[in-house]
């Protein structure tokens, strides 16, 4: 697991992925760049996280078929109800989608995890001190668990620093409700 300094190329990578997804899906959707690569100045694993949010989750079957046609396999919800993960199937289908490392999740615009992703991203984009604190957390975790222990990294992030994330979400919700 490699964590790199922010790369200005990541938004362009996302834009290319989004363009290809929009060409392929047959229902209205909002496609968002989420995760650390979506936050300028944030260090991250060089993998673009993409949330494809549907107005109605009743359209999931159609989207699942559309994604299968362009080389995605449905992997299930990984324990997060209503947020379905997809991965490339390993067969060359699309030069852009096959070339850019990314995670794709399909959910409804009403899904709580989707809302948290957007709140967290937007808060860190507009609050440098929170972004810098998160960068520091990542450095501390990597110093303790090393670059090659993803499971320990994720576990430590959740167990030891979960309060940080909840605090950011709480502040973001409060700020968002005041708009």
Short mmCIF file of C-alpha atoms in Angstrom, two decimals:
data_model
loop_
_atom_site.label_atom_id
_atom_site.label_comp_id
_atom_site.label_asym_id
_atom_site.label_seq_id
_atom_site.Cartn_x
_atom_site.Cartn_y
_atom_site.Cartn_z
CA UNK A 1 0.00 0.00 0.00
CA UNK A 2 1.58 3.21 -1.18
CA UNK A 3 0.42 6.60 0.07
CA UNK A 4 1.59 9.47 -2.13
CA UNK A 5 1.52 13.23 -1.86
CA UNK A 6 -1.40 14.85 -3.67
CA UNK A 7 -1.19 14.54 -7.45
CA UNK A 8 -2.87 17.24 -9.57
CA UNK A 9 -3.53 14.50 -12.15
CA UNK A 10 -6.13 12.78 -9.94
CA UNK A 11 -9.06 15.12 -10.80
CA UNK A 12 -8.33 14.60 -14.51
CA UNK A 13 -8.24 10.82 -13.98
CA UNK A 14 -11.64 11.07 -12.30
CA UNK A 15 -13.00 13.22 -15.12
CA UNK A 16 -11.97 10.59 -17.67
CA UNK A 17 -13.60 7.81 -15.64
CA UNK A 18 -16.78 9.85 -15.23
CA UNK A 19 -16.99 10.53 -18.97
CA UNK A 20 -16.71 6.82 -19.77
CA UNK A 21 -19.29 5.86 -17.13
CA UNK A 22 -21.77 8.45 -18.36
CA UNK A 23 -21.46 7.05 -21.89
CA UNK A 24 -22.26 3.56 -20.63
CA UNK A 25 -25.06 3.90 -18.12
CA UNK A 26 -28.66 4.09 -19.27
CA UNK A 27 -30.26 5.83 -16.27
CA UNK A 28 -29.78 9.25 -14.64
CA UNK A 29 -26.97 9.28 -12.09
CA UNK A 30 -24.67 11.61 -10.22
CA UNK A 31 -21.03 10.58 -10.41
CA UNK A 32 -18.82 11.96 -7.66
CA UNK A 33 -15.08 11.87 -7.00
CA UNK A 34 -14.74 10.97 -3.32
CA UNK A 35 -12.00 9.79 -1.01
CA UNK A 36 -8.59 11.30 -0.42
CA UNK A 37 -7.68 11.70 -4.11
CA UNK A 38 -10.61 14.15 -4.40
CA UNK A 39 -9.18 16.56 -1.80
CA UNK A 40 -6.45 18.96 -3.02
CA UNK A 41 -3.38 18.71 -0.78
CA UNK A 42 -4.39 15.33 0.66
CA UNK A 43 -1.98 12.42 0.57
CA UNK A 44 -3.61 9.25 -0.71
CA UNK A 45 -3.31 5.81 -2.17
CA UNK A 46 -3.23 6.50 -5.94
CA UNK A 47 -6.64 4.93 -6.48
CA UNK A 48 -9.59 7.08 -7.55
CA UNK A 49 -12.75 6.47 -5.48
CA UNK A 50 -15.95 6.96 -7.47
CA UNK A 51 -19.51 7.02 -6.15
CA UNK A 52 -22.19 6.55 -8.79
CA UNK A 53 -25.39 7.71 -7.09
CA UNK A 54 -28.81 6.84 -8.47
CA UNK A 55 -31.93 8.92 -7.93
CA UNK A 56 -33.77 5.63 -7.49
CA UNK A 57 -32.06 2.46 -6.35
CA UNK A 58 -34.74 0.62 -8.33
CA UNK A 59 -32.43 1.34 -11.30
CA UNK A 60 -29.60 -0.73 -9.78
CA UNK A 61 -30.30 -3.77 -11.98
CA UNK A 62 -30.04 -1.70 -15.17
CA UNK A 63 -26.81 -0.06 -14.00
CA UNK A 64 -25.36 -3.41 -12.96
CA UNK A 65 -26.01 -4.71 -16.51
CA UNK A 66 -24.59 -1.53 -18.08
CA UNK A 67 -21.43 -1.83 -15.99
CA UNK A 68 -21.02 -5.54 -16.78
CA UNK A 69 -21.03 -4.68 -20.50
CA UNK A 70 -18.02 -2.38 -20.05
CA UNK A 71 -15.99 -4.75 -17.88
CA UNK A 72 -17.14 -4.46 -14.27
CA UNK A 73 -17.96 -7.29 -11.90
CA UNK A 74 -20.37 -6.76 -9.02
CA UNK A 75 -18.63 -7.60 -5.74
CA UNK A 76 -21.48 -7.02 -3.27
CA UNK A 77 -21.87 -4.45 -0.53
CA UNK A 78 -18.87 -5.37 1.69
CA UNK A 79 -21.14 -4.95 4.70
CA UNK A 80 -22.37 -1.46 3.84
CA UNK A 81 -26.04 -1.87 3.01
CA UNK A 82 -27.12 -0.03 -0.12
CA UNK A 83 -23.60 0.67 -1.41
CA UNK A 84 -22.58 -1.87 -4.02
CA UNK A 85 -18.92 -2.32 -5.03
CA UNK A 86 -17.69 -3.04 -8.55
CA UNK A 87 -14.24 -4.03 -9.84
CA UNK A 88 -12.75 -4.40 -13.31
CA UNK A 89 -13.11 -7.97 -14.60
CA UNK A 90 -9.52 -8.25 -15.86
CA UNK A 91 -10.47 -8.37 -19.55
CA UNK A 92 -9.58 -5.35 -21.68
CA UNK A 93 -12.77 -3.46 -22.48
CA UNK A 94 -11.96 0.24 -22.29
CA UNK A 95 -8.50 1.78 -22.47
CA UNK A 96 -9.34 4.52 -19.96
CA UNK A 97 -11.23 2.44 -17.41
CA UNK A 98 -8.67 -0.35 -17.64
CA UNK A 99 -5.70 2.01 -17.26
CA UNK A 100 -6.75 4.15 -14.28
CA UNK A 101 -6.83 2.42 -10.89
CA UNK A 102 -10.18 3.13 -9.29
CA UNK A 103 -12.85 1.82 -6.96
CA UNK A 104 -16.45 2.12 -8.09
CA UNK A 105 -19.44 2.11 -5.76
CA UNK A 106 -23.10 2.34 -6.77
CA UNK A 107 -25.66 3.62 -4.29
CA UNK A 108 -28.69 5.85 -4.02
CA UNK A 109 -28.44 9.59 -3.49
CA UNK A 110 -30.22 8.91 -0.18
CA UNK A 111 -27.63 6.39 1.05
CA UNK A 112 -26.07 7.49 4.34
CA UNK A 113 -22.54 6.38 3.39
CA UNK A 114 -22.79 8.38 0.16
CA UNK A 115 -23.89 11.46 2.11
CA UNK A 116 -20.98 10.97 4.54
CA UNK A 117 -18.50 10.72 1.66
CA UNK A 118 -19.71 14.03 0.22
CA UNK A 119 -19.82 15.82 3.59
CA UNK A 120 -16.33 14.61 4.55
CA UNK A 121 -14.84 15.49 1.16
CA UNK A 122 -16.41 18.94 1.03
CA UNK A 123 -15.40 19.75 4.60
CA UNK A 124 -11.75 18.80 4.02
CA UNK A 125 -11.72 20.72 0.73
CA UNK A 126 -12.73 23.89 2.55
CA UNK A 127 -10.91 23.43 5.88
CA UNK A 128 -7.14 23.19 5.45
CA UNK A 129 -6.57 22.52 9.15
CA UNK A 130 -8.80 19.41 9.02
CA UNK A 131 -7.10 18.21 5.83
CA UNK A 132 -3.68 18.74 7.41
CA UNK A 133 -4.77 16.87 10.56
CA UNK A 134 -5.91 13.94 8.41
CA UNK A 135 -2.58 13.96 6.54
CA UNK A 136 -0.83 13.79 9.92
CA UNK A 137 -3.02 10.88 11.03
CA UNK A 138 -2.06 8.98 7.88
CA UNK A 139 1.64 9.61 8.54
CA UNK A 140 1.34 8.43 12.14
CA UNK A 141 -0.47 5.25 11.14
CA UNK A 142 2.03 4.44 8.39
CA UNK A 143 4.89 5.01 10.80
CA UNK A 144 3.33 2.45 13.17
CA UNK A 145 2.13 -0.22 10.73
CA UNK A 146 4.38 0.28 7.70
CA UNK A 147 3.58 0.75 4.03
CA UNK A 148 2.72 -2.90 3.36
CA UNK A 149 0.03 -3.62 5.95
CA UNK A 150 -3.27 -2.38 4.55
CA UNK A 151 -5.41 -4.34 7.01
CA UNK A 152 -3.61 -2.84 10.02
CA UNK A 153 -3.77 0.62 8.42
CA UNK A 154 -7.54 0.43 7.95
CA UNK A 155 -8.10 -1.06 11.41
CA UNK A 156 -5.98 1.60 13.15
CA UNK A 157 -7.68 4.37 11.18
CA UNK A 158 -11.08 3.12 12.34
CA UNK A 159 -10.21 2.16 15.92
CA UNK A 160 -7.74 4.82 17.01
CA UNK A 161 -8.86 7.73 14.87
CA UNK A 162 -12.58 7.09 14.42
CA UNK A 163 -13.34 10.09 16.63
CA UNK A 164 -11.57 12.37 14.14
CA UNK A 165 -13.83 11.22 11.32
CA UNK A 166 -16.98 11.48 13.40
CA UNK A 167 -15.94 14.96 14.52
CA UNK A 168 -15.41 16.08 10.91
CA UNK A 169 -18.77 14.63 9.85
CA UNK A 170 -20.49 16.33 12.80
CA UNK A 171 -18.92 19.70 11.94
CA UNK A 172 -19.76 19.23 8.26
CA UNK A 173 -23.41 18.42 9.02
CA UNK A 174 -23.66 21.44 11.29
CA UNK A 175 -22.08 23.69 8.66
CA UNK A 176 -24.24 22.20 5.91
CA UNK A 177 -27.46 22.75 7.89
CA UNK A 178 -26.55 26.44 8.34
CA UNK A 179 -26.32 27.05 4.58
#
